[in-house]
mmCIF file of C-alpha atoms and ligand atoms in Angstrom:
data_model
loop_
_atom_site.group_PDB
_atom_site.id
_atom_site.type_symbol
_atom_site.label_atom_id
_atom_site.label_comp_id
_atom_site.label_asym_id
_atom_site.label_seq_id
_atom_site.Cartn_x
_atom_site.Cartn_y
_atom_site.Cartn_z
ATOM 1 C CA MET A 1 -16.445 -5.938 22.449
ATOM 2 C CA SER A 2 -16.584 -2.155 22.924
ATOM 3 C CA ALA A 3 -13.764 0.131 21.784
ATOM 4 C CA VAL A 4 -13.405 1.210 25.414
ATOM 5 C CA ALA A 5 -12.785 -2.369 26.532
ATOM 6 C CA VAL A 6 -10.197 -2.862 23.787
ATOM 7 C CA ARG A 7 -8.424 0.395 24.661
ATOM 8 C CA ALA A 8 -8.248 -0.603 28.304
ATOM 9 C CA ARG A 9 -6.417 -3.799 27.420
ATOM 10 C CA SER A 10 -3.526 -2.812 25.179
ATOM 11 C CA GLY A 11 -2.028 -1.140 22.129
ATOM 12 C CA ASP A 12 -3.640 0.933 19.365
ATOM 13 C CA PRO A 13 -7.415 0.379 19.748
ATOM 14 C CA ALA A 14 -7.923 0.330 15.958
ATOM 15 C CA PHE A 15 -5.225 -2.364 15.575
ATOM 16 C CA ALA A 16 -6.726 -4.376 18.445
ATOM 17 C CA ALA A 17 -10.241 -4.056 17.011
ATOM 18 C CA ASP A 18 -9.141 -5.166 13.508
ATOM 19 C CA VAL A 19 -7.182 -8.128 14.884
ATOM 20 C CA LEU A 20 -9.962 -9.275 17.228
ATOM 21 C CA THR A 21 -12.574 -9.008 14.479
ATOM 22 C CA GLY A 22 -10.338 -10.568 11.822
ATOM 23 C CA LEU A 23 -9.232 -13.545 13.909
ATOM 24 C CA SER A 24 -12.864 -14.304 14.784
ATOM 25 C CA ARG A 25 -13.869 -14.812 11.131
ATOM 26 C CA PRO A 26 -14.152 -18.284 9.523
ATOM 27 C CA GLN A 27 -11.245 -17.275 7.223
ATOM 28 C CA LYS A 28 -8.965 -15.535 9.696
ATOM 29 C CA THR A 29 -7.687 -12.244 8.322
ATOM 30 C CA VAL A 30 -5.772 -9.109 9.365
ATOM 31 C CA PRO A 31 -5.821 -5.986 7.140
ATOM 32 C CA ALA A 32 -2.528 -5.358 5.335
ATOM 33 C CA ARG A 33 -2.068 -1.824 6.676
ATOM 34 C CA TRP A 34 -0.987 -3.304 10.025
ATOM 35 C CA PHE A 35 2.170 -4.710 8.391
ATOM 36 C CA TYR A 36 3.711 -1.263 8.641
ATOM 37 C CA ASP A 37 5.142 -0.704 12.068
ATOM 38 C CA HIS A 38 8.728 0.589 11.940
ATOM 39 C CA ARG A 39 10.150 -2.923 11.452
ATOM 40 C CA GLY A 40 7.557 -3.691 8.745
ATOM 41 C CA SER A 41 8.430 -0.489 6.864
ATOM 42 C CA GLU A 42 12.147 -1.369 7.046
ATOM 43 C CA LEU A 43 11.482 -4.886 5.766
ATOM 44 C CA PHE A 44 9.301 -3.574 2.922
ATOM 45 C CA GLU A 45 12.135 -1.247 1.893
ATOM 46 C CA GLU A 46 14.515 -4.239 1.780
ATOM 47 C CA ILE A 47 11.972 -6.185 -0.311
ATOM 48 C CA THR A 48 11.873 -3.394 -2.902
ATOM 49 C CA ARG A 49 15.610 -3.928 -3.522
ATOM 50 C CA LEU A 50 15.303 -7.689 -4.186
ATOM 51 C CA PRO A 51 16.063 -8.941 -7.705
ATOM 52 C CA GLU A 52 12.690 -10.789 -7.765
ATOM 53 C CA TYR A 53 10.721 -7.680 -6.794
ATOM 54 C CA TYR A 54 10.352 -6.083 -10.246
ATOM 55 C CA PRO A 55 7.620 -3.436 -9.396
ATOM 56 C CA THR A 56 9.886 -0.877 -7.683
ATOM 57 C CA ARG A 57 12.680 -1.112 -10.256
ATOM 58 C CA THR A 58 10.219 -0.876 -13.125
ATOM 59 C CA GLU A 59 8.266 2.049 -11.681
ATOM 60 C CA ILE A 60 11.515 3.939 -10.983
ATOM 61 C CA GLY A 61 12.489 3.382 -14.640
ATOM 62 C CA LEU A 62 9.119 4.779 -15.770
ATOM 63 C CA LEU A 63 9.482 7.830 -13.524
ATOM 64 C CA LYS A 64 13.009 8.504 -14.808
ATOM 65 C CA ARG A 65 11.778 8.316 -18.385
ATOM 66 C CA HIS A 66 8.477 10.180 -18.089
ATOM 67 C CA ALA A 67 8.600 12.569 -15.100
ATOM 68 C CA ALA A 68 9.301 15.539 -17.400
ATOM 69 C CA GLU A 69 6.150 14.763 -19.404
ATOM 70 C CA VAL A 70 4.115 14.409 -16.209
ATOM 71 C CA ALA A 71 5.484 17.789 -15.081
ATOM 72 C CA GLU A 72 4.497 19.426 -18.347
ATOM 73 C CA LEU A 73 0.949 18.043 -18.163
ATOM 74 C CA ALA A 74 0.552 18.854 -14.455
ATOM 75 C CA GLY A 75 2.029 22.373 -14.263
ATOM 76 C CA ARG A 76 2.712 23.962 -10.867
ATOM 77 C CA ARG A 77 1.249 21.738 -8.158
ATOM 78 C CA ALA A 78 1.333 20.797 -4.500
ATOM 79 C CA VAL A 79 2.302 17.105 -4.430
ATOM 80 C CA VAL A 80 0.550 14.827 -1.921
ATOM 81 C CA GLU A 81 1.871 11.257 -1.713
ATOM 82 C CA PHE A 82 -0.330 8.443 -0.386
ATOM 83 C CA GLY A 83 1.566 5.665 1.461
ATOM 84 C CA SER A 84 4.895 7.400 0.898
ATOM 85 C CA GLY A 85 7.062 4.922 2.884
ATOM 86 C CA SER A 86 10.725 5.752 2.237
ATOM 87 C CA SER A 87 9.794 8.388 -0.447
ATOM 88 C CA ARG A 88 12.544 6.802 -2.569
ATOM 89 C CA LYS A 89 10.680 7.452 -5.847
ATOM 90 C CA THR A 90 9.615 10.978 -4.929
ATOM 91 C CA PRO A 91 12.761 12.958 -5.921
ATOM 92 C CA LEU A 92 12.360 11.666 -9.483
ATOM 93 C CA LEU A 93 8.964 13.364 -9.675
ATOM 94 C CA LEU A 94 9.691 16.461 -7.589
ATOM 95 C CA GLY A 95 12.986 17.056 -9.387
ATOM 96 C CA ALA A 96 11.120 17.401 -12.703
ATOM 97 C CA MET A 97 8.252 19.539 -11.373
ATOM 98 C CA ASP A 98 7.518 23.052 -10.269
ATOM 99 C CA VAL A 99 6.417 22.085 -6.744
ATOM 100 C CA SER A 100 5.150 24.436 -4.048
ATOM 101 C CA VAL A 101 4.829 21.924 -1.245
ATOM 102 C CA TYR A 102 5.174 18.155 -0.754
ATOM 103 C CA VAL A 103 2.975 16.299 1.752
ATOM 104 C CA PRO A 104 3.899 12.629 2.291
ATOM 105 C CA ILE A 105 1.112 10.706 4.053
ATOM 106 C CA ASP A 106 1.736 7.373 5.768
ATOM 107 C CA ILE A 107 0.359 5.290 8.595
ATOM 108 C CA SER A 108 3.888 4.339 9.745
ATOM 109 C CA GLY A 109 4.606 7.600 11.613
ATOM 110 C CA GLU A 110 8.185 7.235 12.825
ATOM 111 C CA PHE A 111 9.381 5.893 9.458
ATOM 112 C CA LEU A 112 7.462 8.671 7.645
ATOM 113 C CA ARG A 113 9.103 11.441 9.692
ATOM 114 C CA ALA A 114 12.621 10.025 9.173
ATOM 115 C CA SER A 115 12.001 9.705 5.400
ATOM 116 C CA ALA A 116 10.566 13.241 5.234
ATOM 117 C CA ARG A 117 13.608 14.649 7.071
ATOM 118 C CA ALA A 118 15.961 12.938 4.605
ATOM 119 C CA LEU A 119 13.957 14.217 1.621
ATOM 120 C CA ALA A 120 13.868 17.793 2.962
ATOM 121 C CA GLU A 121 17.661 17.706 3.319
ATOM 122 C CA ALA A 122 18.106 16.339 -0.200
ATOM 123 C CA MET A 123 15.651 18.860 -1.732
ATOM 124 C CA PRO A 124 16.022 22.091 0.298
ATOM 125 C CA GLY A 125 13.846 24.059 -2.174
ATOM 126 C CA VAL A 126 10.750 21.979 -1.377
ATOM 127 C CA ASN A 127 8.535 22.613 1.653
ATOM 128 C CA VAL A 128 8.093 19.063 3.040
ATOM 129 C CA ILE A 129 5.182 18.615 5.486
ATOM 130 C CA PRO A 130 4.734 14.966 6.571
ATOM 131 C CA GLN A 131 1.292 13.899 7.727
ATOM 132 C CA GLU A 132 0.753 10.707 9.709
ATOM 133 C CA GLY A 133 -2.656 9.282 8.885
ATOM 134 C CA ASP A 134 -4.827 6.624 7.290
ATOM 135 C CA PHE A 135 -5.452 7.538 3.669
ATOM 136 C CA THR A 136 -8.635 5.443 3.534
ATOM 137 C CA HIS A 137 -10.277 8.353 5.382
ATOM 138 C CA ARG A 138 -10.758 11.814 3.935
ATOM 139 C CA LEU A 139 -7.889 13.861 5.393
ATOM 140 C CA ASP A 140 -7.544 17.592 6.043
ATOM 141 C CA LEU A 141 -4.357 18.655 4.296
ATOM 142 C CA PRO A 142 -2.046 21.420 5.588
ATOM 143 C CA SER A 143 -3.205 24.906 4.527
ATOM 144 C CA GLU A 144 -0.060 25.329 2.366
ATOM 145 C CA VAL A 145 -1.513 22.779 -0.104
ATOM 146 C CA ALA A 146 -4.423 25.090 -0.944
ATOM 147 C CA GLN A 147 -2.042 27.581 -2.618
ATOM 148 C CA SER A 148 -1.891 25.517 -5.829
ATOM 149 C CA PRO A 149 -3.928 22.619 -7.232
ATOM 150 C CA ALA A 150 -2.817 19.217 -5.954
ATOM 151 C CA LEU A 151 -1.171 16.298 -7.700
ATOM 152 C CA GLY A 152 -1.752 13.061 -5.797
ATOM 153 C CA PHE A 153 1.115 10.578 -6.123
ATOM 154 C CA PHE A 154 0.170 6.972 -5.325
ATOM 155 C CA PRO A 155 3.031 4.700 -6.405
ATOM 156 C CA GLY A 156 3.943 1.128 -5.512
ATOM 157 C CA SER A 157 0.635 -0.399 -6.674
ATOM 158 C CA THR A 158 -0.647 0.034 -3.111
ATOM 159 C CA ILE A 159 -4.126 0.384 -4.675
ATOM 160 C CA GLY A 160 -3.804 -3.354 -5.478
ATOM 161 C CA ASN A 161 -4.084 -4.143 -1.759
ATOM 162 C CA PHE A 162 -7.788 -3.269 -1.958
ATOM 163 C CA ALA A 163 -10.484 -5.394 -3.611
ATOM 164 C CA ALA A 164 -12.119 -3.522 -6.505
ATOM 165 C CA PRO A 165 -15.102 -2.003 -4.606
ATOM 166 C CA ARG A 166 -12.769 -0.732 -1.861
ATOM 167 C CA ALA A 167 -10.231 0.465 -4.428
ATOM 168 C CA VAL A 168 -13.000 2.502 -6.078
ATOM 169 C CA ALA A 169 -14.025 3.952 -2.695
ATOM 170 C CA LEU A 170 -10.376 4.758 -1.908
ATOM 171 C CA LEU A 171 -9.907 6.577 -5.238
ATOM 172 C CA GLN A 172 -13.030 8.609 -4.445
ATOM 173 C CA THR A 173 -11.735 9.413 -0.950
ATOM 174 C CA ILE A 174 -8.349 10.444 -2.358
ATOM 175 C CA GLY A 175 -10.209 12.782 -4.747
ATOM 176 C CA GLU A 176 -12.071 14.317 -1.816
ATOM 177 C CA THR A 177 -8.834 14.720 0.148
ATOM 178 C CA LEU A 178 -7.119 16.420 -2.815
ATOM 179 C CA GLY A 179 -10.006 18.680 -3.801
ATOM 180 C CA GLU A 180 -11.204 20.256 -7.066
ATOM 181 C CA ASP A 181 -8.819 20.416 -10.035
ATOM 182 C CA ALA A 182 -6.637 17.659 -8.613
ATOM 183 C CA MET A 183 -4.599 15.265 -10.713
ATOM 184 C CA LEU A 184 -3.382 11.813 -9.741
ATOM 185 C CA LEU A 185 -0.242 9.919 -10.765
ATOM 186 C CA ILE A 186 -0.750 6.292 -9.792
ATOM 187 C CA GLY A 187 1.384 3.186 -10.371
ATOM 188 C CA ILE A 188 -0.482 -0.107 -10.894
ATOM 189 C CA ASP A 189 1.036 -3.564 -11.333
ATOM 190 C CA ARG A 190 -0.065 -5.602 -14.347
ATOM 191 C CA LYS A 191 -1.169 -9.216 -14.831
ATOM 192 C CA LYS A 192 1.693 -11.493 -15.869
ATOM 193 C CA PRO A 193 2.677 -15.156 -15.706
ATOM 194 C CA VAL A 194 1.870 -16.536 -12.266
ATOM 195 C CA GLU A 195 5.393 -17.939 -11.661
ATOM 196 C CA ARG A 196 6.858 -14.427 -11.991
ATOM 197 C CA LEU A 197 4.309 -13.032 -9.538
ATOM 198 C CA ILE A 198 4.840 -15.809 -7.004
ATOM 199 C CA ARG A 199 8.622 -15.277 -7.086
ATOM 200 C CA ALA A 200 8.123 -11.557 -6.387
ATOM 201 C CA TYR A 201 6.126 -12.343 -3.220
ATOM 202 C CA ASP A 202 8.063 -15.419 -2.074
ATOM 203 C CA ASP A 203 11.685 -14.417 -2.520
ATOM 204 C CA SER A 204 14.659 -16.725 -2.072
ATOM 205 C CA GLN A 205 16.130 -14.646 0.781
ATOM 206 C CA GLY A 206 12.956 -14.996 2.855
ATOM 207 C CA LEU A 207 12.468 -11.242 3.277
ATOM 208 C CA THR A 208 8.794 -11.336 2.300
ATOM 209 C CA ALA A 209 8.319 -14.230 4.727
ATOM 210 C CA ALA A 210 9.918 -12.105 7.486
ATOM 211 C CA PHE A 211 7.664 -9.163 6.515
ATOM 212 C CA ASN A 212 4.570 -11.387 6.741
ATOM 213 C CA LEU A 213 5.607 -13.023 10.043
ATOM 214 C CA ASN A 214 6.437 -9.593 11.543
ATOM 215 C CA LEU A 215 2.687 -9.013 11.697
ATOM 216 C CA LEU A 216 2.416 -11.796 14.310
ATOM 217 C CA GLU A 217 5.431 -10.390 16.153
ATOM 218 C CA ARG A 218 3.780 -6.965 16.119
ATOM 219 C CA MET A 219 0.605 -8.471 17.655
ATOM 220 C CA ASN A 220 2.731 -10.049 20.378
ATOM 221 C CA ARG A 221 4.615 -6.778 20.990
ATOM 222 C CA GLU A 222 1.720 -4.325 20.878
ATOM 223 C CA LEU A 223 -1.351 -6.378 21.816
ATOM 224 C CA ASP A 224 0.038 -8.519 24.668
ATOM 225 C CA GLY A 225 -0.002 -11.570 22.388
ATOM 226 C CA ASP A 226 1.538 -14.990 22.997
ATOM 227 C CA ILE A 227 1.317 -16.246 19.399
ATOM 228 C CA PRO A 228 3.878 -18.996 18.745
ATOM 229 C CA VAL A 229 5.308 -17.304 15.632
ATOM 230 C CA GLU A 230 7.554 -20.286 14.786
ATOM 231 C CA GLY A 231 4.373 -22.365 14.307
ATOM 232 C CA PHE A 232 3.426 -20.327 11.198
ATOM 233 C CA ARG A 233 4.781 -20.375 7.639
ATOM 234 C CA HIS A 234 4.601 -17.697 4.898
ATOM 235 C CA GLU A 235 2.396 -18.834 1.997
ATOM 236 C CA VAL A 236 1.739 -17.126 -1.352
ATOM 237 C CA ARG A 237 -1.151 -18.035 -3.669
ATOM 238 C CA TRP A 238 -2.510 -16.776 -6.974
ATOM 239 C CA ASN A 239 -6.297 -16.390 -6.828
ATOM 240 C CA THR A 240 -7.530 -16.693 -10.425
ATOM 241 C CA ASP A 241 -11.113 -15.604 -9.702
ATOM 242 C CA HIS A 242 -9.971 -12.353 -8.101
ATOM 243 C CA ASN A 243 -6.834 -11.749 -10.212
ATOM 244 C CA ARG A 244 -4.740 -11.335 -7.132
ATOM 245 C CA ILE A 245 -1.736 -12.574 -5.237
ATOM 246 C CA GLU A 246 -2.667 -13.514 -1.692
ATOM 247 C CA MET A 247 -0.316 -13.771 1.265
ATOM 248 C CA HIS A 248 -1.274 -16.049 4.119
ATOM 249 C CA LEU A 249 0.265 -17.272 7.365
ATOM 250 C CA ARG A 250 -0.285 -21.037 7.490
ATOM 251 C CA ALA A 251 -0.458 -22.859 10.840
ATOM 252 C CA GLU A 252 1.984 -25.793 10.877
ATOM 253 C CA ARG A 253 0.200 -27.427 13.833
ATOM 254 C CA ASN A 254 -2.858 -26.948 16.042
ATOM 255 C CA MET A 255 -2.234 -23.940 18.287
ATOM 256 C CA ARG A 256 -3.918 -21.858 20.972
ATOM 257 C CA PHE A 257 -2.894 -18.291 21.734
ATOM 258 C CA HIS A 258 -4.062 -14.962 23.159
ATOM 259 C CA VAL A 259 -4.154 -11.469 21.649
ATOM 260 C CA ALA A 260 -5.492 -8.341 23.392
ATOM 261 C CA GLY A 261 -6.953 -10.470 26.151
ATOM 262 C CA GLU A 262 -8.938 -12.808 23.870
ATOM 263 C CA ALA A 263 -8.243 -16.538 23.330
ATOM 264 C CA PHE A 264 -7.975 -18.022 19.814
ATOM 265 C CA ALA A 265 -7.351 -21.460 18.333
ATOM 266 C CA ILE A 266 -6.019 -22.298 14.877
ATOM 267 C CA ALA A 267 -5.938 -25.744 13.318
ATOM 268 C CA GLU A 268 -3.012 -27.244 11.399
ATOM 269 C CA GLY A 269 -3.291 -26.114 7.746
ATOM 270 C CA GLU A 270 -5.616 -23.211 8.559
ATOM 271 C CA THR A 271 -4.392 -19.759 7.499
ATOM 272 C CA ILE A 272 -4.528 -16.090 8.462
ATOM 273 C CA HIS A 273 -5.048 -14.100 5.244
ATOM 274 C CA THR A 274 -2.786 -11.045 5.479
ATOM 275 C CA GLU A 275 -2.518 -9.375 2.070
ATOM 276 C CA ASN A 276 -4.071 -9.118 -1.375
ATOM 277 C CA SER A 277 -2.293 -7.647 -4.353
ATOM 278 C CA HIS A 278 -4.712 -7.273 -7.244
ATOM 279 C CA LYS A 279 -3.300 -7.043 -10.785
ATOM 280 C CA TYR A 280 -4.870 -5.002 -13.571
ATOM 281 C CA ASN A 281 -4.370 -4.822 -17.303
ATOM 282 C CA VAL A 282 -4.328 -1.297 -18.683
ATOM 283 C CA ASP A 283 -7.995 -1.361 -19.787
ATOM 284 C CA GLU A 284 -9.114 -2.643 -16.391
ATOM 285 C CA ALA A 285 -7.040 -0.033 -14.547
ATOM 286 C CA ARG A 286 -8.502 2.775 -16.648
ATOM 287 C CA LEU A 287 -11.991 1.512 -15.817
ATOM 288 C CA LEU A 288 -11.095 1.369 -12.118
ATOM 289 C CA LEU A 289 -9.897 4.984 -12.260
ATOM 290 C CA ARG A 290 -13.094 6.105 -13.990
ATOM 291 C CA ALA A 291 -15.231 4.283 -11.411
ATOM 292 C CA GLY A 292 -13.265 6.090 -8.674
ATOM 293 C CA GLY A 293 -13.981 9.543 -10.126
ATOM 294 C CA TRP A 294 -10.802 10.046 -12.188
ATOM 295 C CA THR A 295 -10.442 10.624 -15.933
ATOM 296 C CA PRO A 296 -7.361 8.893 -17.341
ATOM 297 C CA LEU A 297 -5.217 11.308 -19.388
ATOM 298 C CA ARG A 298 -2.026 9.424 -20.211
ATOM 299 C CA ASP A 299 -0.285 6.213 -19.265
ATOM 300 C CA TRP A 300 3.228 4.903 -19.576
ATOM 301 C CA SER A 301 4.346 1.255 -19.483
ATOM 302 C CA ASP A 302 7.745 -0.436 -19.592
ATOM 303 C CA GLU A 303 8.640 -2.414 -22.704
ATOM 304 C CA ALA A 304 7.985 -5.779 -21.035
ATOM 305 C CA GLY A 305 4.498 -4.623 -19.949
ATOM 306 C CA LEU A 306 5.148 -5.339 -16.270
ATOM 307 C CA PHE A 307 3.881 -2.126 -14.722
ATOM 308 C CA THR A 308 2.010 1.042 -15.744
ATOM 309 C CA LEU A 309 1.930 4.629 -14.494
ATOM 310 C CA TYR A 310 -1.360 6.492 -15.066
ATOM 311 C CA LEU A 311 -1.945 10.227 -14.979
ATOM 312 C CA ALA A 312 -5.587 11.177 -14.397
ATOM 313 C CA SER A 313 -7.576 14.306 -13.609
ATOM 314 C CA ARG A 314 -10.416 14.469 -11.139
ATOM 315 C CA THR A 315 -13.685 14.031 -13.038
ATOM 316 C CA LYS A 316 -15.934 17.085 -12.710
ATOM 317 C CA LYS A 317 -19.101 16.280 -10.751
ATOM 318 C CA SER A 318 -21.261 17.245 -13.722
ATOM 319 C CA LEU A 319 -19.508 14.544 -15.848
ATOM 320 C CA GLN A 320 -19.563 11.725 -13.326
ATOM 321 C CA ASP A 321 -22.502 9.873 -14.869
HETATM 322 C C1 SAM B 1 3.314 -1.137 -0.726
HETATM 323 S S1 SAM B 1 4.047 0.084 0.304
HETATM 324 C C2 SAM B 1 4.512 1.308 -0.915
HETATM 325 C C3 SAM B 1 5.571 2.259 -0.421
HETATM 326 C C4 SAM B 1 6.043 3.286 -1.451
HETATM 327 N N1 SAM B 1 4.960 4.203 -1.820
HETATM 328 C C5 SAM B 1 6.561 2.621 -2.711
HETATM 329 O O1 SAM B 1 6.047 2.917 -3.772
HETATM 330 O O2 SAM B 1 7.493 1.824 -2.599
HETATM 331 C C6 SAM B 1 2.610 0.766 1.059
HETATM 332 C C7 SAM B 1 2.863 2.019 1.913
HETATM 333 O O3 SAM B 1 1.605 2.563 2.283
HETATM 334 C C8 SAM B 1 1.527 2.734 3.697
HETATM 335 N N2 SAM B 1 0.126 2.441 4.059
HETATM 336 C C9 SAM B 1 -0.508 1.247 3.953
HETATM 337 N N3 SAM B 1 -1.809 1.400 4.291
HETATM 338 C C10 SAM B 1 -1.966 2.712 4.618
HETATM 339 C C11 SAM B 1 -3.089 3.483 5.039
HETATM 340 N N4 SAM B 1 -4.296 2.924 5.185
HETATM 341 N N5 SAM B 1 -2.913 4.807 5.261
HETATM 342 C C12 SAM B 1 -1.683 5.388 5.113
HETATM 343 N N6 SAM B 1 -0.584 4.697 4.713
HETATM 344 C C13 SAM B 1 -0.727 3.378 4.475
HETATM 345 C C14 SAM B 1 2.524 1.765 4.275
HETATM 346 O O4 SAM B 1 2.997 2.168 5.551
HETATM 347 C C15 SAM B 1 3.614 1.766 3.193
HETATM 348 O O5 SAM B 1 4.560 2.781 3.416
#
């Protein structure tokens, strides 16, 4: 189907195109970035405060402990955050640094602008310039960023949502967006016992289930869908071969529905694959950074080895082999 035809029907043409393509595959799938409409961003924020969801708490602890060291290694920088969401972790970094300008980038525009407004009020000395966009594409940053070298900030283990080849491509794209002499501070979740991981993605309050199911509600809202949402159940799996948590939406019965003018059928027990969250030991993460054009400089982990923050510098072209 042409982009023009999709646009004529409903909603964001890129969302419609991804959904129509993904639901036509043998393993139905929808890319995780579409979780984040305003409701999805709110639900994610609630998830980060759950007792089971250790990544946010742990990464905040690491930032509190090590932001001063990051600041010393980085020097004066423009800070560009990728997938900034609520920017809850950002003040811990900016408060320790000599920052000229802060550019939060997120695909969830309304939520981004509200978070940026709150941050600008809390940190009046920082020039906050939010940029709505998809960080998987090379982005043109505001001219103010060019005044000092950039520090990319990519917390939350969002890199884990991408399979390794795409994660490598994304790290390269982020390098191109940030330019020469850039540094990157990135948080990456570690491998750990499967039960702990499953609990983090299938919490007792059902918030992660609501986050997952909101994707179907978003399709109904924005793409003229009639998906019977109550016919689906949140499912979390550990995929040993890929070292990743997977989130799926499992059909509880045979169903037929429409999205963006197309008809689909799903059989009982069949799933829509909605998210991957790859886990990396420190050695693997360092290798991933190198493959993506970044030279690891330092890393900091919590005592339980749950989560690691990596500081890296952009590898000079002449050294990339
Ligand atoms: C896992 S959340 C992390 C949020 C926050 N950085 C944290 O550490 O808690 C992922 C964030 O990235 C944003 N996001 C996901 N895919 C994106 C994309 N392709 N381009 C821009 N933002 C994206 C989402 O809207 C969301 O705010």
